Amino acid sequence: MSETDLRKRLNELRRELHYHNYLYFVKNEPKISDYEYDQMMIELRHIEAERPDWVTPDSPTQRIGAPPAEGFVKVRHPAPILSLSNAFDAQEVRAWFERIYKLDPRVARADYVLEPKIDGLTVVLHYRQGVFVQGATRGDGYLGEDITANLRTIRTLPLRIPVGQKTGIRNEESLSESRPLIPDYLVVRGEVFIRLDDFEKLNQKLEATGERTYVNPRNTASGSLRQLDPSITAQRPLTLLCYAIVAGEGELPDTQWGSLAYLRSLGFPVPQAERYASLDAVISAYSQWVERRDELPYETDGLVVKINDLRLQSDLGVVGREPRGSIAFKFPAREVTTRLLDIGVNVGRTGVLTPYAILEPVEIGGVTVKQATLHNFDFIADKDIRVGDRVHVKRAGDVIPYVIGPVRSARTGVERPYLPPQTCPVCREPVEHYEGEVAWYCVNTACPEQLIRNLEHFVARHAMDIVGLGIKIVEQLVAEGLVGDFADLYTLRRADLLKLEGFADKKADNLLAAIQESKSHSLARLITALGIRGVGEVVAADLARFFPDLDTLAKATMEDLERIEGIGPNIAQAIVDWFNRPANVRVLGKLRAAGVWPREKIALEKPAGALPLAGLTFVVTGTLAGFTREGVKQFIQEHGGKVTDSVSSKTDFVVVGENPGSKLTKAQELGVQVIGEDRLRRLVESGEIG
Ligand code: IVH
């Protein structure tokens, strides 16, 4: 490709990637598949690797991987980054109105914008000629810290504005009727935070791999933004909403409502906002927000009431660091204190032990709370939480309430320090700790609690989906000794079930039918159902794409597994360990014997960008019609495969022709897949395997 063409392609890729990134992360309406997106990203990386001098800070490739900074450099804000005064009820909001009305009678005719007060971290984003060039924390309001590299990793942060427009030409996807004017210089204020659902997912993932879970979204967001290594920030699900223009050149909106619309038209994510013509309307809207606050996807502690007219806002001036023209209208507190009566311990599916607080019941925002999470044993020790303490407890959105810490000043001396259990609270076997992990585990595979959790997971809707097999029946089956592992479900007999309380003919037949039906589920579901640490639905689906059945997966090495995108050493190790455990080998044998052995009939995908046969080992035997001996070897190697002479458990495929030798027998003995040359061609051409 000529230099000009390469440059053209580079620009085209960047434009496309910015656009699809925006559709995906900001609009939530992707128009292309992840695969297509990845392909474009790979191509762009190739070009940039060839021409490093063409790499620009706004390139989509720059969201990750900038080298760690030495420390943070200070940045002076173009205007003070102010905070807000608080009102805790309608009366205080009216008092605010009276105060400012006295200062300026225009307030009587003012209208207002109401926005959620997002519980995150203020950031100040600088754009020059539409390119994101610098971003800072709030700091002391005058000087912030330069966290540009970290901010670049946030997918919803526009690296270049306007985003959302594929080309300069207007098209149906364009964001506004006319192309917005981009000022040469624009400084935007926003809030960086982690959504509640992303936070839960992050913790579930960490829990599954035995890592330390995070205590709350705000601290996690703050810790992530202040990482010296941006590649760590990139792994956290940070997001952003922008709500103010701090400085800019050229004509800028003169109302808050107009600012939000303008920011939105440039492609910035903005909070949902409402506009009201009077303070009474604001106050009644507040009551509705209080009701609906659990529906918000992030933590909030109130609303921000802003005088819409920005001119009036600025004329009203500032008291201390608080502008008079806006006020935070706080929601009723969701943080209370109560007594920690005791600490309980749950045993999870993987045997991980998690402590939870047993609380003196307390009402938090209309919900009676009796239990709250204590995260992990280190948290209890770090915070020096003692049984009998008064503790701060918080409830946000729909997430499980959590303990924040003790009220040390309320101690009377009767509080008892807590020691983690040395034995499993259910089976009483000693607990263990893995190197590099914070969690403690019950490693007794026969622990009834683990067995129950495992079965519960195995039959769940997203796994083997055995309808009608609820937790109650699972507990009965375990208690009666009818199942000792999940493979036993498939050999249950009608007579066994009829012995259980509450079982009559029909119920037993329905359950047996549901168990039978689950045999036809996909390999991905079965892999999910096995409950390997760190292997959820997504990883399971990836594995099923690479390994046609459990046999091949069982033989996979760390190296094979780590070749798959999204599988790191922790998960790879967990998979290898799982398949090596004798108890699991036995369960697999039982599953196979019971006919629970799905084989994936879908495309055998290779890591994006890799050759179609990459990672596969072949042995050829017999005479092929369309290839010479050397020719077939070359063909396989050219497409990324490896050719060896003898068949072993590491062989993925044996390609057979006329008059095959003993290699075929060996392949059959070892259960290695035997294919013809046509299938080999198809593997290369379409990735098809069946
Ligand atoms: S306006 C002069 N709007 O709340 C403008 N602030 O205690 C003052 N915050 O430090 C800020 N959501 O980090 C504004 N929609 C929103 C907000 C918001 C969250 C934070 C901001 C500020 C703090 C004020």
PDB file of C-alpha atoms in Angstrom, residues 25-210:
ATOM      1  CA  PHE A  25     -20.354   2.504  25.025  1.00  0.00           C
ATOM      2  CA  VAL A  26     -22.305   5.742  25.058  1.00  0.00           C
ATOM      3  CA  LYS A  27     -25.401   4.966  23.012  1.00  0.00           C
ATOM      4  CA  ASN A  28     -25.546   1.283  23.927  1.00  0.00           C
ATOM      5  CA  GLU A  29     -26.545   0.508  20.338  1.00  0.00           C
ATOM      6  CA  PRO A  30     -23.711  -1.346  18.641  1.00  0.00           C
ATOM      7  CA  LYS A  31     -24.027  -1.686  14.888  1.00  0.00           C
ATOM      8  CA  ILE A  32     -21.185  -4.133  14.299  1.00  0.00           C
ATOM      9  CA  SER A  33     -20.052  -7.305  16.057  1.00  0.00           C
ATOM     10  CA  ASP A  34     -17.245  -7.342  18.610  1.00  0.00           C
ATOM     11  CA  TYR A  35     -15.322  -9.404  16.115  1.00  0.00           C
ATOM     12  CA  GLU A  36     -15.533  -6.774  13.402  1.00  0.00           C
ATOM     13  CA  TYR A  37     -14.544  -4.151  15.941  1.00  0.00           C
ATOM     14  CA  ASP A  38     -11.518  -6.204  17.022  1.00  0.00           C
ATOM     15  CA  GLN A  39     -10.473  -6.749  13.430  1.00  0.00           C
ATOM     16  CA  MET A  40     -10.410  -3.018  12.782  1.00  0.00           C
ATOM     17  CA  MET A  41      -8.475  -2.450  15.980  1.00  0.00           C
ATOM     18  CA  ILE A  42      -5.916  -5.086  14.974  1.00  0.00           C
ATOM     19  CA  GLU A  43      -5.489  -3.513  11.566  1.00  0.00           C
ATOM     20  CA  LEU A  44      -5.032  -0.094  13.118  1.00  0.00           C
ATOM     21  CA  ARG A  45      -2.440  -1.456  15.561  1.00  0.00           C
ATOM     22  CA  HIS A  46      -0.564  -2.994  12.639  1.00  0.00           C
ATOM     23  CA  ILE A  47      -0.413   0.281  10.791  1.00  0.00           C
ATOM     24  CA  GLU A  48       0.645   2.152  13.908  1.00  0.00           C
ATOM     25  CA  ALA A  49       3.319  -0.433  14.664  1.00  0.00           C
ATOM     26  CA  GLU A  50       4.698   0.132  11.203  1.00  0.00           C
ATOM     27  CA  ARG A  51       4.518   3.892  11.497  1.00  0.00           C
ATOM     28  CA  PRO A  52       4.956   4.827  15.173  1.00  0.00           C
ATOM     29  CA  ASP A  53       5.389   8.439  14.104  1.00  0.00           C
ATOM     30  CA  TRP A  54       1.714   8.426  13.094  1.00  0.00           C
ATOM     31  CA  VAL A  55       0.473   7.481  16.548  1.00  0.00           C
ATOM     32  CA  THR A  56      -1.522  10.353  18.022  1.00  0.00           C
ATOM     33  CA  PRO A  57      -2.871  10.675  21.559  1.00  0.00           C
ATOM     34  CA  ASP A  58      -6.468  10.515  20.331  1.00  0.00           C
ATOM     35  CA  SER A  59      -6.012   7.236  18.456  1.00  0.00           C
ATOM     36  CA  PRO A  60      -8.431   4.540  19.690  1.00  0.00           C
ATOM     37  CA  THR A  61      -5.367   2.365  20.354  1.00  0.00           C
ATOM     38  CA  GLN A  62      -4.219   4.764  23.041  1.00  0.00           C
ATOM     39  CA  ARG A  63      -6.965   3.852  25.494  1.00  0.00           C
ATOM     40  CA  ILE A  64      -4.683   1.229  26.929  1.00  0.00           C
ATOM     41  CA  GLY A  65      -1.076   0.552  27.399  1.00  0.00           C
ATOM     42  CA  ALA A  66       0.567   3.917  28.023  1.00  0.00           C
ATOM     43  CA  PRO A  67       3.654   3.421  30.175  1.00  0.00           C
ATOM     44  CA  PRO A  68       3.299   3.982  33.928  1.00  0.00           C
ATOM     45  CA  ALA A  69       3.928   7.516  35.087  1.00  0.00           C
ATOM     46  CA  GLU A  70       6.462   8.366  37.756  1.00  0.00           C
ATOM     47  CA  GLY A  71       3.942  10.209  39.868  1.00  0.00           C
ATOM     48  CA  PHE A  72       1.318  12.745  39.025  1.00  0.00           C
ATOM     49  CA  VAL A  73       2.105  16.148  37.664  1.00  0.00           C
ATOM     50  CA  LYS A  74       0.025  19.051  38.936  1.00  0.00           C
ATOM     51  CA  VAL A  75      -2.374  20.811  36.589  1.00  0.00           C
ATOM     52  CA  ARG A  76      -3.833  24.262  37.182  1.00  0.00           C
ATOM     53  CA  HIS A  77      -7.564  24.376  36.476  1.00  0.00           C
ATOM     54  CA  PRO A  78      -8.654  27.155  34.097  1.00  0.00           C
ATOM     55  CA  ALA A  79     -11.340  28.150  36.616  1.00  0.00           C
ATOM     56  CA  PRO A  80     -11.841  27.035  40.221  1.00  0.00           C
ATOM     57  CA  ILE A  81     -13.526  23.641  40.471  1.00  0.00           C
ATOM     58  CA  LEU A  82     -16.118  24.464  43.077  1.00  0.00           C
ATOM     59  CA  SER A  83     -18.126  22.215  45.319  1.00  0.00           C
ATOM     60  CA  LEU A  84     -21.757  22.506  46.469  1.00  0.00           C
ATOM     61  CA  SER A  85     -23.642  23.461  49.576  1.00  0.00           C
ATOM     62  CA  ASN A  86     -26.183  20.965  50.886  1.00  0.00           C
ATOM     63  CA  ALA A  87     -29.892  21.048  51.656  1.00  0.00           C
ATOM     64  CA  PHE A  88     -31.388  18.133  53.555  1.00  0.00           C
ATOM     65  CA  ASP A  89     -35.079  18.898  53.109  1.00  0.00           C
ATOM     66  CA  ALA A  90     -37.519  21.078  51.183  1.00  0.00           C
ATOM     67  CA  GLN A  91     -37.382  23.753  53.849  1.00  0.00           C
ATOM     68  CA  GLU A  92     -33.660  24.178  53.404  1.00  0.00           C
ATOM     69  CA  VAL A  93     -34.115  24.410  49.651  1.00  0.00           C
ATOM     70  CA  ARG A  94     -36.687  27.175  50.118  1.00  0.00           C
ATOM     71  CA  ALA A  95     -34.342  28.981  52.493  1.00  0.00           C
ATOM     72  CA  TRP A  96     -31.667  28.824  49.783  1.00  0.00           C
ATOM     73  CA  PHE A  97     -34.120  30.359  47.335  1.00  0.00           C
ATOM     74  CA  GLU A  98     -34.973  33.200  49.765  1.00  0.00           C
ATOM     75  CA  ARG A  99     -31.298  33.980  50.266  1.00  0.00           C
ATOM     76  CA  ILE A 100     -30.467  34.240  46.614  1.00  0.00           C
ATOM     77  CA  TYR A 101     -33.725  36.005  45.734  1.00  0.00           C
ATOM     78  CA  LYS A 102     -32.748  38.760  48.149  1.00  0.00           C
ATOM     79  CA  LEU A 103     -29.452  39.148  46.360  1.00  0.00           C
ATOM     80  CA  ASP A 104     -30.935  39.203  42.888  1.00  0.00           C
ATOM     81  CA  PRO A 105     -34.646  39.566  42.080  1.00  0.00           C
ATOM     82  CA  ARG A 106     -34.153  37.812  38.718  1.00  0.00           C
ATOM     83  CA  VAL A 107     -34.194  34.616  40.768  1.00  0.00           C
ATOM     84  CA  ALA A 108     -38.006  34.959  41.003  1.00  0.00           C
ATOM     85  CA  ARG A 109     -38.301  34.196  37.295  1.00  0.00           C
ATOM     86  CA  ALA A 110     -35.580  31.560  37.161  1.00  0.00           C
ATOM     87  CA  ASP A 111     -36.044  28.047  35.896  1.00  0.00           C
ATOM     88  CA  TYR A 112     -34.045  25.073  37.164  1.00  0.00           C
ATOM     89  CA  VAL A 113     -32.239  22.004  35.992  1.00  0.00           C
ATOM     90  CA  LEU A 114     -32.306  18.928  38.173  1.00  0.00           C
ATOM     91  CA  GLU A 115     -29.556  16.309  37.835  1.00  0.00           C
ATOM     92  CA  PRO A 116     -28.617  13.276  39.890  1.00  0.00           C
ATOM     93  CA  LYS A 117     -25.635  13.905  42.140  1.00  0.00           C
ATOM     94  CA  ILE A 118     -23.357  11.098  41.081  1.00  0.00           C
ATOM     95  CA  ASP A 119     -21.177   9.607  43.782  1.00  0.00           C
ATOM     96  CA  GLY A 120     -17.892   9.477  41.948  1.00  0.00           C
ATOM     97  CA  LEU A 121     -14.842  11.636  41.335  1.00  0.00           C
ATOM     98  CA  THR A 122     -14.749  14.981  39.631  1.00  0.00           C
ATOM     99  CA  VAL A 123     -12.542  15.165  36.577  1.00  0.00           C
ATOM    100  CA  VAL A 124     -11.603  18.093  34.391  1.00  0.00           C
ATOM    101  CA  LEU A 125     -11.115  17.271  30.718  1.00  0.00           C
ATOM    102  CA  HIS A 126      -9.221  19.513  28.298  1.00  0.00           C
ATOM    103  CA  TYR A 127      -9.814  19.421  24.543  1.00  0.00           C
ATOM    104  CA  ARG A 128      -7.824  21.282  21.932  1.00  0.00           C
ATOM    105  CA  GLN A 129      -9.121  21.318  18.370  1.00  0.00           C
ATOM    106  CA  GLY A 130     -11.471  18.593  19.461  1.00  0.00           C
ATOM    107  CA  VAL A 131      -8.739  16.292  20.763  1.00  0.00           C
ATOM    108  CA  PHE A 132      -8.602  15.149  24.369  1.00  0.00           C
ATOM    109  CA  VAL A 133      -5.199  16.416  25.485  1.00  0.00           C
ATOM    110  CA  GLN A 134      -5.292  16.474  29.249  1.00  0.00           C
ATOM    111  CA  GLY A 135      -7.395  15.358  32.175  1.00  0.00           C
ATOM    112  CA  ALA A 136      -7.048  16.108  35.855  1.00  0.00           C
ATOM    113  CA  THR A 137      -8.516  15.278  39.223  1.00  0.00           C
ATOM    114  CA  ARG A 138     -10.215  18.021  41.217  1.00  0.00           C
ATOM    115  CA  GLY A 139      -7.387  18.241  43.766  1.00  0.00           C
ATOM    116  CA  ASP A 140      -7.888  21.263  45.966  1.00  0.00           C
ATOM    117  CA  GLY A 141     -10.130  22.934  43.404  1.00  0.00           C
ATOM    118  CA  TYR A 142      -7.286  25.013  41.937  1.00  0.00           C
ATOM    119  CA  LEU A 143      -4.570  22.461  41.293  1.00  0.00           C
ATOM    120  CA  GLY A 144      -5.420  18.936  40.245  1.00  0.00           C
ATOM    121  CA  GLU A 145      -3.329  15.904  39.300  1.00  0.00           C
ATOM    122  CA  ASP A 146      -2.670  14.996  35.700  1.00  0.00           C
ATOM    123  CA  ILE A 147      -4.336  11.616  35.143  1.00  0.00           C
ATOM    124  CA  THR A 148      -4.589  11.860  31.356  1.00  0.00           C
ATOM    125  CA  ALA A 149      -3.285   8.353  30.622  1.00  0.00           C
ATOM    126  CA  ASN A 150      -5.752   6.810  33.070  1.00  0.00           C
ATOM    127  CA  LEU A 151      -8.672   8.800  31.723  1.00  0.00           C
ATOM    128  CA  ARG A 152      -7.871   7.671  28.192  1.00  0.00           C
ATOM    129  CA  THR A 153      -8.754   4.124  29.235  1.00  0.00           C
ATOM    130  CA  ILE A 154     -12.363   5.098  29.947  1.00  0.00           C
ATOM    131  CA  ARG A 155     -14.440   3.912  27.042  1.00  0.00           C
ATOM    132  CA  THR A 156     -17.146   6.535  27.379  1.00  0.00           C
ATOM    133  CA  LEU A 157     -14.645   9.399  27.369  1.00  0.00           C
ATOM    134  CA  PRO A 158     -14.449  10.943  23.898  1.00  0.00           C
ATOM    135  CA  LEU A 159     -10.835  11.029  22.726  1.00  0.00           C
ATOM    136  CA  ARG A 160     -11.937  13.218  19.868  1.00  0.00           C
ATOM    137  CA  ILE A 161     -15.015  15.351  19.441  1.00  0.00           C
ATOM    138  CA  PRO A 162     -17.456  15.352  17.897  1.00  0.00           C
ATOM    139  CA  VAL A 163     -17.963  11.622  18.111  1.00  0.00           C
ATOM    140  CA  GLY A 164     -20.986   9.889  16.715  1.00  0.00           C
ATOM    141  CA  GLN A 165     -20.380  11.251  13.271  1.00  0.00           C
ATOM    142  CA  LYS A 166     -18.803   8.872  10.892  1.00  0.00           C
ATOM    143  CA  THR A 167     -17.884  11.456   8.351  1.00  0.00           C
ATOM    144  CA  GLY A 168     -18.131  15.191   8.077  1.00  0.00           C
ATOM    145  CA  ILE A 169     -21.137  14.733   5.889  1.00  0.00           C
ATOM    146  CA  ARG A 170     -24.467  14.667   7.591  1.00  0.00           C
ATOM    147  CA  ASN A 171     -26.025  11.234   7.758  1.00  0.00           C
ATOM    148  CA  GLU A 172     -28.959   9.738   9.557  1.00  0.00           C
ATOM    149  CA  GLU A 173     -26.856   8.806  12.531  1.00  0.00           C
ATOM    150  CA  SER A 174     -25.527  12.273  13.003  1.00  0.00           C
ATOM    151  CA  LEU A 175     -26.238  13.562  16.453  1.00  0.00           C
ATOM    152  CA  SER A 176     -27.734  16.898  15.714  1.00  0.00           C
ATOM    153  CA  GLU A 177     -29.380  18.576  12.817  1.00  0.00           C
ATOM    154  CA  SER A 178     -26.358  20.614  11.978  1.00  0.00           C
ATOM    155  CA  ARG A 179     -22.810  19.774  12.780  1.00  0.00           C
ATOM    156  CA  PRO A 180     -21.934  21.323  16.140  1.00  0.00           C
ATOM    157  CA  LEU A 181     -19.216  23.907  16.177  1.00  0.00           C
ATOM    158  CA  ILE A 182     -16.133  22.575  17.920  1.00  0.00           C
ATOM    159  CA  PRO A 183     -14.351  25.269  19.866  1.00  0.00           C
ATOM    160  CA  ASP A 184     -10.563  25.381  19.559  1.00  0.00           C
ATOM    161  CA  TYR A 185     -10.417  24.968  23.273  1.00  0.00           C
ATOM    162  CA  LEU A 186     -12.950  23.338  25.568  1.00  0.00           C
ATOM    163  CA  VAL A 187     -12.695  22.244  29.199  1.00  0.00           C
ATOM    164  CA  VAL A 188     -15.415  19.955  30.486  1.00  0.00           C
ATOM    165  CA  ARG A 189     -16.231  18.847  34.013  1.00  0.00           C
ATOM    166  CA  GLY A 190     -17.558  15.395  34.690  1.00  0.00           C
ATOM    167  CA  GLU A 191     -17.804  12.635  37.198  1.00  0.00           C
ATOM    168  CA  VAL A 192     -16.001   9.300  36.878  1.00  0.00           C
ATOM    169  CA  PHE A 193     -17.666   6.364  38.616  1.00  0.00           C
ATOM    170  CA  ILE A 194     -18.434   2.647  38.440  1.00  0.00           C
ATOM    171  CA  ARG A 195     -21.969   1.506  37.744  1.00  0.00           C
ATOM    172  CA  LEU A 196     -23.515  -0.677  40.436  1.00  0.00           C
ATOM    173  CA  ASP A 197     -24.025  -3.607  38.074  1.00  0.00           C
ATOM    174  CA  ASP A 198     -20.450  -3.390  36.780  1.00  0.00           C
ATOM    175  CA  PHE A 199     -19.238  -3.254  40.358  1.00  0.00           C
ATOM    176  CA  GLU A 200     -21.137  -6.419  41.241  1.00  0.00           C
ATOM    177  CA  LYS A 201     -19.767  -8.173  38.169  1.00  0.00           C
ATOM    178  CA  LEU A 202     -16.236  -7.083  38.989  1.00  0.00           C
ATOM    179  CA  ASN A 203     -16.522  -8.462  42.504  1.00  0.00           C
ATOM    180  CA  GLN A 204     -18.062 -11.710  41.316  1.00  0.00           C
ATOM    181  CA  LYS A 205     -15.152 -12.172  38.959  1.00  0.00           C
ATOM    182  CA  LEU A 206     -12.630 -11.475  41.705  1.00  0.00           C
ATOM    183  CA  GLU A 207     -14.442 -13.769  44.074  1.00  0.00           C
ATOM    184  CA  ALA A 208     -14.407 -16.544  41.486  1.00  0.00           C
ATOM    185  CA  THR A 209     -10.631 -16.311  41.213  1.00  0.00           C
ATOM    186  CA  GLY A 210     -10.111 -15.980  44.945  1.00  0.00           C
TER     187      GLY A 210
END
